[in-house]
XYZ file of C-alpha atoms in Angstrom:
509
model
C 110.832 96.950 69.516
C 107.968 94.506 67.936
C 107.970 91.033 69.096
C 108.316 89.748 65.575
C 111.473 92.203 65.391
C 113.001 90.507 68.303
C 112.474 86.663 67.023
C 115.622 85.320 65.884
C 115.332 83.513 62.501
C 114.267 79.935 63.398
C 115.550 76.801 61.643
C 114.315 76.165 58.176
C 111.445 74.011 57.685
C 108.906 72.972 60.412
C 106.664 75.151 62.721
C 108.016 77.001 65.651
C 106.364 75.708 68.863
C 105.958 77.542 72.096
C 108.899 76.132 74.567
C 107.043 77.936 77.607
C 104.225 77.979 79.746
C 102.909 81.298 81.170
C 99.167 81.099 81.817
C 99.847 84.070 84.210
C 100.519 86.493 81.440
C 97.766 88.300 79.180
C 98.277 88.230 75.445
C 99.341 91.883 75.404
C 102.051 91.057 78.107
C 103.202 88.096 76.225
C 103.445 90.484 73.135
C 105.535 92.912 75.092
C 108.368 90.255 75.797
C 111.399 89.763 73.797
C 111.794 86.449 72.240
C 114.298 83.965 70.710
C 113.833 80.803 68.849
C 116.268 77.874 69.472
C 116.522 74.506 67.851
C 117.041 71.093 69.290
C 117.876 68.866 66.565
C 115.679 70.844 63.932
C 112.582 71.255 66.576
C 112.255 74.881 66.890
C 110.997 76.357 70.330
C 109.910 79.838 70.702
C 111.003 81.280 74.249
C 110.875 84.416 76.080
C 113.967 86.170 76.891
C 113.902 85.899 80.716
C 114.523 89.096 82.885
C 114.654 89.597 86.618
C 111.596 91.983 86.079
C 109.609 89.180 84.278
C 110.822 86.718 86.958
C 109.649 89.024 89.508
C 106.241 89.654 87.971
C 105.679 86.031 87.480
C 106.493 85.034 91.086
C 103.978 87.663 92.250
C 101.324 86.200 89.660
C 102.051 82.780 91.072
C 101.624 83.578 94.453
C 98.356 85.139 93.908
C 97.296 82.061 91.737
C 98.263 79.657 94.879
C 96.166 81.945 97.269
C 93.229 81.680 94.979
C 93.379 78.197 93.490
C 95.526 75.953 95.712
C 95.816 76.837 99.226
C 92.421 75.965 100.203
C 91.931 73.213 98.010
C 91.375 69.554 99.448
C 94.371 67.609 98.650
C 91.956 64.842 97.356
C 90.682 67.256 94.801
C 94.148 67.556 93.381
C 94.747 64.137 93.127
C 91.500 63.630 91.166
C 92.621 66.395 88.850
C 96.046 64.892 88.267
C 94.519 61.453 87.991
C 92.285 62.666 85.211
C 95.337 64.467 83.343
C 97.570 61.039 83.602
C 94.387 58.912 82.375
C 94.579 61.239 78.994
C 98.174 60.521 78.685
C 97.527 56.901 78.660
C 95.647 57.325 75.284
C 98.002 56.637 72.322
C 95.856 59.236 70.444
C 96.224 61.993 73.012
C 97.412 64.974 71.136
C 100.235 66.077 73.547
C 101.492 62.203 73.873
C 101.779 62.031 70.191
C 103.715 65.387 70.035
C 105.983 64.163 72.960
C 106.549 61.102 71.067
C 107.170 62.677 67.737
C 109.404 65.414 68.914
C 111.311 64.070 72.040
C 113.302 61.549 69.789
C 114.292 64.192 67.410
C 115.315 66.640 70.389
C 117.410 63.910 72.549
C 118.492 61.738 70.153
C 116.926 58.590 71.839
C 115.467 55.886 69.852
C 111.858 56.636 69.263
C 110.399 53.295 70.487
C 112.443 53.762 73.856
C 110.897 57.171 74.267
C 107.397 55.825 73.675
C 107.632 53.092 76.101
C 109.754 55.040 78.500
C 107.219 57.647 78.814
C 104.349 55.386 78.896
C 105.566 53.370 81.695
C 106.864 56.493 83.544
C 103.746 58.262 83.556
C 101.824 55.188 85.104
C 103.677 56.288 88.148
C 101.343 59.050 88.503
C 97.988 57.432 88.046
C 95.301 58.322 90.751
C 96.015 55.276 92.753
C 99.728 55.737 92.416
C 99.291 59.385 93.651
C 97.602 58.172 96.494
C 100.455 55.824 97.538
C 102.819 59.113 97.188
C 100.622 60.590 99.992
C 100.296 57.547 102.253
C 104.195 56.963 101.794
C 104.892 60.423 103.142
C 101.881 61.240 105.438
C 100.321 58.702 107.954
C 97.078 60.995 107.574
C 97.161 63.001 104.091
C 94.528 65.062 105.550
C 97.350 66.991 107.219
C 97.711 69.050 104.147
C 94.091 70.484 104.372
C 93.816 71.238 108.178
C 94.879 70.581 111.498
C 94.819 66.561 112.416
C 95.543 64.495 115.665
C 98.768 63.512 116.090
C 100.464 60.862 118.151
C 101.564 63.369 120.950
C 98.262 64.090 121.656
C 97.776 67.208 119.754
C 97.099 68.375 116.227
C 99.582 68.913 113.356
C 99.212 70.306 109.749
C 101.801 70.273 107.099
C 102.057 73.511 104.874
C 103.930 73.208 101.358
C 105.745 76.404 100.174
C 103.502 78.934 98.517
C 105.953 79.151 95.754
C 108.754 76.769 94.941
C 111.624 77.407 92.074
C 112.145 74.175 90.570
C 115.252 73.736 88.522
C 114.478 70.739 86.172
C 116.650 67.923 84.694
C 116.619 67.031 81.036
C 118.769 64.018 80.723
C 115.732 61.551 80.875
C 112.447 62.685 79.412
C 109.568 63.237 81.573
C 111.444 63.811 84.834
C 109.969 67.286 85.514
C 106.580 65.880 86.070
C 107.746 64.190 89.139
C 108.753 67.853 90.503
C 105.655 69.486 89.189
C 103.475 66.882 90.620
C 105.108 66.881 94.100
C 104.779 70.502 94.387
C 101.007 70.652 93.410
C 100.155 67.766 95.999
C 101.434 70.078 98.679
C 99.784 72.924 97.488
C 102.639 74.827 96.225
C 102.867 76.888 92.729
C 106.009 76.197 90.826
C 108.291 78.364 88.905
C 109.999 75.867 86.717
C 113.409 76.124 84.954
C 113.364 73.829 82.043
C 116.498 72.008 81.097
C 118.680 72.780 78.233
C 118.919 69.228 77.286
C 115.141 68.815 76.783
C 112.845 71.644 77.625
C 109.563 70.626 76.045
C 107.847 67.998 77.885
C 107.251 69.850 81.026
C 105.487 72.412 78.770
C 103.470 69.759 77.260
C 102.440 68.372 80.540
C 101.365 71.697 81.709
C 99.382 72.102 78.698
C 97.391 69.216 79.492
C 96.879 70.085 82.794
C 95.463 73.217 81.463
C 92.980 71.617 79.502
C 91.632 69.593 82.454
C 91.871 72.221 85.207
C 92.863 75.680 84.105
C 92.793 76.951 87.609
C 95.407 74.580 88.785
C 97.353 75.198 85.867
C 97.735 78.836 86.648
C 100.011 77.573 89.636
C 102.583 76.804 87.107
C 105.237 78.890 84.879
C 107.647 77.060 83.067
C 110.312 78.999 81.105
C 114.037 78.638 80.239
C 116.798 80.920 81.237
C 120.595 80.155 81.243
C 121.587 78.313 84.229
C 123.268 80.059 86.859
C 121.964 83.567 85.992
C 122.219 85.228 89.406
C 120.061 88.113 88.612
C 117.334 86.085 87.547
C 117.670 83.191 90.085
C 117.986 85.847 92.752
C 114.587 87.386 91.672
C 113.020 83.954 91.863
C 114.574 82.946 95.202
C 113.373 86.217 96.920
C 109.852 85.251 96.294
C 110.187 81.430 96.842
C 109.672 79.465 100.082
C 111.757 76.526 98.914
C 114.029 75.507 95.962
C 114.510 72.095 94.348
C 117.121 71.553 91.986
C 118.254 68.441 89.884
C 121.562 68.209 88.269
C 125.311 67.837 88.480
C 127.451 68.319 91.351
C 128.678 71.785 90.375
C 125.095 73.099 89.364
C 123.913 71.866 92.760
C 126.626 73.564 94.649
C 126.055 76.935 92.736
C 122.624 77.048 93.664
C 123.229 76.228 97.094
C 125.698 78.754 97.432
C 123.250 81.781 96.304
C 120.321 80.699 98.377
C 119.132 83.202 100.970
C 119.646 82.113 104.571
C 117.094 79.756 105.642
C 115.712 78.786 102.465
C 114.492 75.264 102.252
C 116.413 73.581 99.675
C 115.979 70.141 98.265
C 118.834 69.025 95.829
C 118.913 65.975 93.723
C 122.535 65.623 92.685
C 124.237 63.065 90.543
C 124.023 59.684 92.071
C 125.181 56.236 90.840
C 123.643 52.746 90.690
C 124.609 49.328 90.288
C 123.422 45.593 90.393
C 124.042 42.356 92.109
C 123.417 39.040 90.472
C 123.138 36.060 92.693
C 124.095 32.665 91.763
C 120.517 31.731 91.659
C 119.843 34.044 88.835
C 122.694 32.425 86.794
C 120.902 28.920 86.678
C 120.756 27.546 83.300
C 117.328 28.129 82.701
C 117.729 31.873 84.351
C 120.854 33.566 83.226
C 119.878 34.546 79.642
C 116.905 36.075 81.058
C 118.816 37.772 83.920
C 121.109 39.175 81.128
C 118.305 40.433 79.098
C 116.903 42.447 81.979
C 120.432 43.829 83.165
C 121.117 44.859 79.476
C 117.747 46.819 79.445
C 118.476 48.559 82.768
C 121.884 49.774 81.546
C 120.715 50.648 77.960
C 117.343 52.434 78.577
C 117.866 56.268 78.040
C 121.558 55.321 77.171
C 122.384 54.791 80.943
C 121.803 58.817 81.497
C 119.561 58.348 84.471
C 120.882 58.022 88.197
C 118.985 54.753 88.346
C 120.915 53.087 85.815
C 123.554 50.668 86.644
C 127.119 51.490 86.355
C 128.286 47.905 87.026
C 127.236 44.697 87.605
C 128.502 42.454 90.584
C 128.111 38.760 89.707
C 128.298 36.026 92.296
C 130.437 33.039 91.685
C 129.305 29.546 92.313
C 126.335 29.664 89.901
C 125.759 27.110 87.106
C 127.167 29.397 84.548
C 130.442 31.454 85.874
C 130.715 35.293 85.673
C 132.477 35.651 82.388
C 129.913 33.385 80.478
C 127.315 35.595 81.907
C 129.261 38.771 80.762
C 129.178 37.115 77.443
C 125.579 36.726 77.642
C 124.950 40.227 78.737
C 126.873 41.541 75.750
C 124.725 39.695 73.457
C 121.610 41.281 74.997
C 123.300 44.670 74.979
C 123.850 44.017 71.356
C 120.107 43.085 70.759
C 118.970 46.194 72.452
C 121.258 48.239 70.381
C 119.806 46.727 67.071
C 116.262 47.594 68.182
C 117.144 50.834 69.994
C 119.953 52.454 68.752
C 122.004 54.625 71.307
C 121.796 58.622 70.717
C 124.549 59.923 68.476
C 127.496 61.146 71.115
C 129.675 64.138 70.574
C 133.371 63.741 69.696
C 134.393 63.963 73.072
C 132.184 61.430 74.584
C 132.979 58.930 71.813
C 136.647 59.571 72.641
C 136.211 58.959 76.084
C 134.907 55.567 75.339
C 137.537 54.850 73.018
C 140.099 55.557 75.360
C 138.593 53.207 78.037
C 138.041 50.380 75.464
C 141.729 50.731 74.300
C 143.008 50.519 77.912
C 141.249 47.250 78.484
C 142.108 45.800 75.364
C 145.743 46.276 75.938
C 145.413 44.854 79.427
C 143.632 42.018 78.282
C 146.135 41.017 75.862
C 148.199 38.707 78.426
C 145.659 38.924 81.362
C 142.798 36.109 81.314
C 140.944 38.099 84.056
C 139.970 40.776 81.749
C 137.841 40.730 78.802
C 136.389 43.531 76.725
C 132.926 42.573 74.702
C 132.008 45.711 72.229
C 129.855 46.548 69.374
C 131.417 45.520 65.938
C 131.199 49.231 64.774
C 131.235 52.558 66.788
C 130.825 52.665 70.397
C 127.152 51.559 70.631
C 127.804 49.457 73.649
C 130.761 48.050 75.782
C 130.832 45.457 78.415
C 134.202 45.152 80.479
C 134.701 42.002 82.342
C 137.455 42.583 85.280
C 137.964 39.994 87.997
C 139.812 42.202 90.174
C 139.030 45.809 90.215
C 140.805 48.084 92.327
C 137.648 50.328 93.078
C 134.236 51.214 91.818
C 134.942 52.932 88.543
C 132.071 55.114 87.545
C 130.937 54.501 83.988
C 131.216 57.399 81.235
C 127.679 56.287 80.891
C 126.248 55.706 76.909
C 125.910 52.028 77.489
C 129.375 51.109 78.872
C 129.033 48.473 81.596
C 131.432 46.886 83.986
C 131.187 43.283 85.233
C 132.929 42.090 88.339
C 132.765 38.780 89.932
C 132.384 38.413 93.646
C 132.404 35.749 96.192
C 129.217 37.421 98.249
C 127.526 40.394 99.108
C 130.343 41.312 101.696
C 132.738 41.921 98.549
C 130.111 44.325 96.944
C 130.191 46.162 100.254
C 133.934 46.585 100.379
C 134.214 47.883 96.578
C 131.182 50.148 96.904
C 132.257 51.680 100.262
C 134.496 54.557 98.547
C 131.457 55.902 96.660
C 128.951 55.409 99.212
C 127.976 59.069 99.409
C 126.862 59.145 95.692
C 124.896 55.590 95.650
C 121.400 55.403 94.838
C 119.868 52.296 93.452
C 120.857 48.535 93.723
C 119.131 46.044 91.664
C 119.347 42.699 92.888
C 118.739 39.147 91.580
C 118.693 36.318 94.096
C 116.530 33.788 96.044
C 113.623 35.446 98.194
C 115.339 33.820 101.125
C 118.723 35.958 100.944
C 116.908 39.209 99.993
C 116.734 40.676 103.496
C 120.461 39.959 104.465
C 121.508 41.487 100.982
C 119.201 44.374 101.683
C 120.726 44.812 105.134
C 124.251 45.150 103.290
C 123.373 47.020 100.660
C 121.818 49.707 103.040
C 124.967 49.718 104.919
C 126.712 50.661 101.441
C 124.429 53.711 101.128
C 121.964 52.686 98.488
C 118.346 54.083 99.177
C 116.479 51.855 96.768
C 116.446 48.262 96.305
C 114.535 46.851 93.247
C 114.508 43.844 91.027
C 117.011 43.637 88.039
C 114.965 44.574 84.912
C 113.224 47.247 87.071
C 115.780 49.720 87.903
C 114.847 52.584 85.717
C 111.396 52.561 87.048
C 111.012 53.490 90.568
C 107.891 52.765 92.401
C 105.317 55.757 93.554
C 106.421 57.026 96.615
C 109.951 56.061 96.512
C 112.006 58.015 98.970
C 113.967 59.792 96.168
C 117.611 60.010 97.474
C 116.372 58.838 100.817
C 113.925 61.576 101.489
C 110.229 61.769 101.548
C 109.345 63.125 97.980
C 106.431 65.358 99.961
C 107.623 65.713 103.598
C 110.890 67.147 102.054
C 108.828 70.269 100.983
C 106.650 70.920 103.787
C 106.963 72.630 107.057
C 104.913 71.307 110.082
C 102.700 73.319 112.635
C 101.871 71.777 115.858
C 99.080 72.499 118.275
C 100.354 71.014 121.637
C 97.903 68.771 123.452
C 98.525 70.433 126.540
C 97.713 73.742 125.208
C 94.372 72.703 124.058
C 93.518 71.293 127.541
C 94.762 74.627 129.086
C 92.710 76.637 126.620
C 89.509 75.106 128.343
C 90.245 77.578 131.063
C 89.132 80.404 128.777
C 85.821 78.538 127.284
C 83.505 81.577 126.761
C 80.958 79.802 129.092
C 83.102 80.296 132.204
C 84.546 83.701 131.073
C 81.082 85.140 130.826
C 79.727 87.407 133.642
C 77.854 85.204 136.206
C 74.124 85.095 135.659
C 71.660 85.442 138.632
C 68.344 84.024 139.015
C 65.283 86.113 139.896
C 66.141 85.766 143.696
C 69.450 87.211 143.022
C 71.297 84.125 143.747
C 73.844 82.169 141.118
C 72.175 79.105 139.335
């Protein structure tokens, strides 16, 4: 069967783009694959039909590429190459950036301006200087990735990344797979990447840009899409891999974890929730509208789909404006954001879910002054629920639905967040500098692993301990040469083990 015969009919209009990155295969090998064409909002992508045999072949080629081009390459050389790639993405006229900015809004439904600004800000995280922060955050001496270096115990240590990692990407926020790809390369790991059903294109575009700058490095990446949970394909991938990472929901993470070979290192990034705490200082008359604007942006960016987006705001009583007034200001800013960057279209089920919640609160607010509902005039574009006495931390259904709860202090936050502590990730804060440390102590006890300013929640700093782990150290294994062993090996110094030399008089010197 010819390749053309295997291609499903693409959607009418527009070119069919490659939705894969497989530099390990020759044109003849690519021509021998079975292909399908799928559409995301009218953007047609050509993809190979993945089989266990193809997966097995790719893994073997990736392992060879890692040995040839990555294993012995100095880590700083890798940083320089990645830095040059990111510098290209900073150019608004860069081909792959223009393609991403044009196509991702169509594929995801996100507002074009939100995608443009979001990608620009996100990719800054991987500039050359930021990559050095990644390394320094996880390694006291990044040269441990190149060879054995002195350690505090008196010996020497080296960190080895997996020769090959299977990485299962998320697609809820454009650009996220770049984090996984770059972390893999920094620890000298080849990656077999499974693109997400939600947005499979961006990791391919990024890999293409890497291939332009450094073809050898790019041969250590393979990106393709297969149905999630396909046991035969994933078993073939896992059999060759030395580590697996997966980003996704609880069921997907548990499914992958349950099928890994015994002892396989696994780095899961499951579903997490975030929130923000607004202190009375941020409710000053000359501050509260700005605070509301920042909080609205945190909740609206990528329609609240990221784990970094707040599900609710805790507002401290005692400020110049009361929490309900702040909620009204927040609603105004949510409306303003919606006008400039409309939310993506929802499914009927998603819309119905928001409508059910709105109806519930409208009914309760009828004779209850402690509850108030603010919402978009038409549709379900945004929703702010003010509730003074919540029974518990209630997760948002996302898509710009935000709850606001007044509190008397950080201790109230600790109490309300306690039931969901295992799912918490980021806490945005807006308070005086003098109170930051005490708040951070309480939030750390709550279970959060990232504390940032309100207005910066969607943009984690380079080197952030993602889900409380080192991004790079989570992937490596350590090899130690004990100091005592080095001292003991002096006993076998070649000079002392040679046959004794004698002078002309037959005496030892």
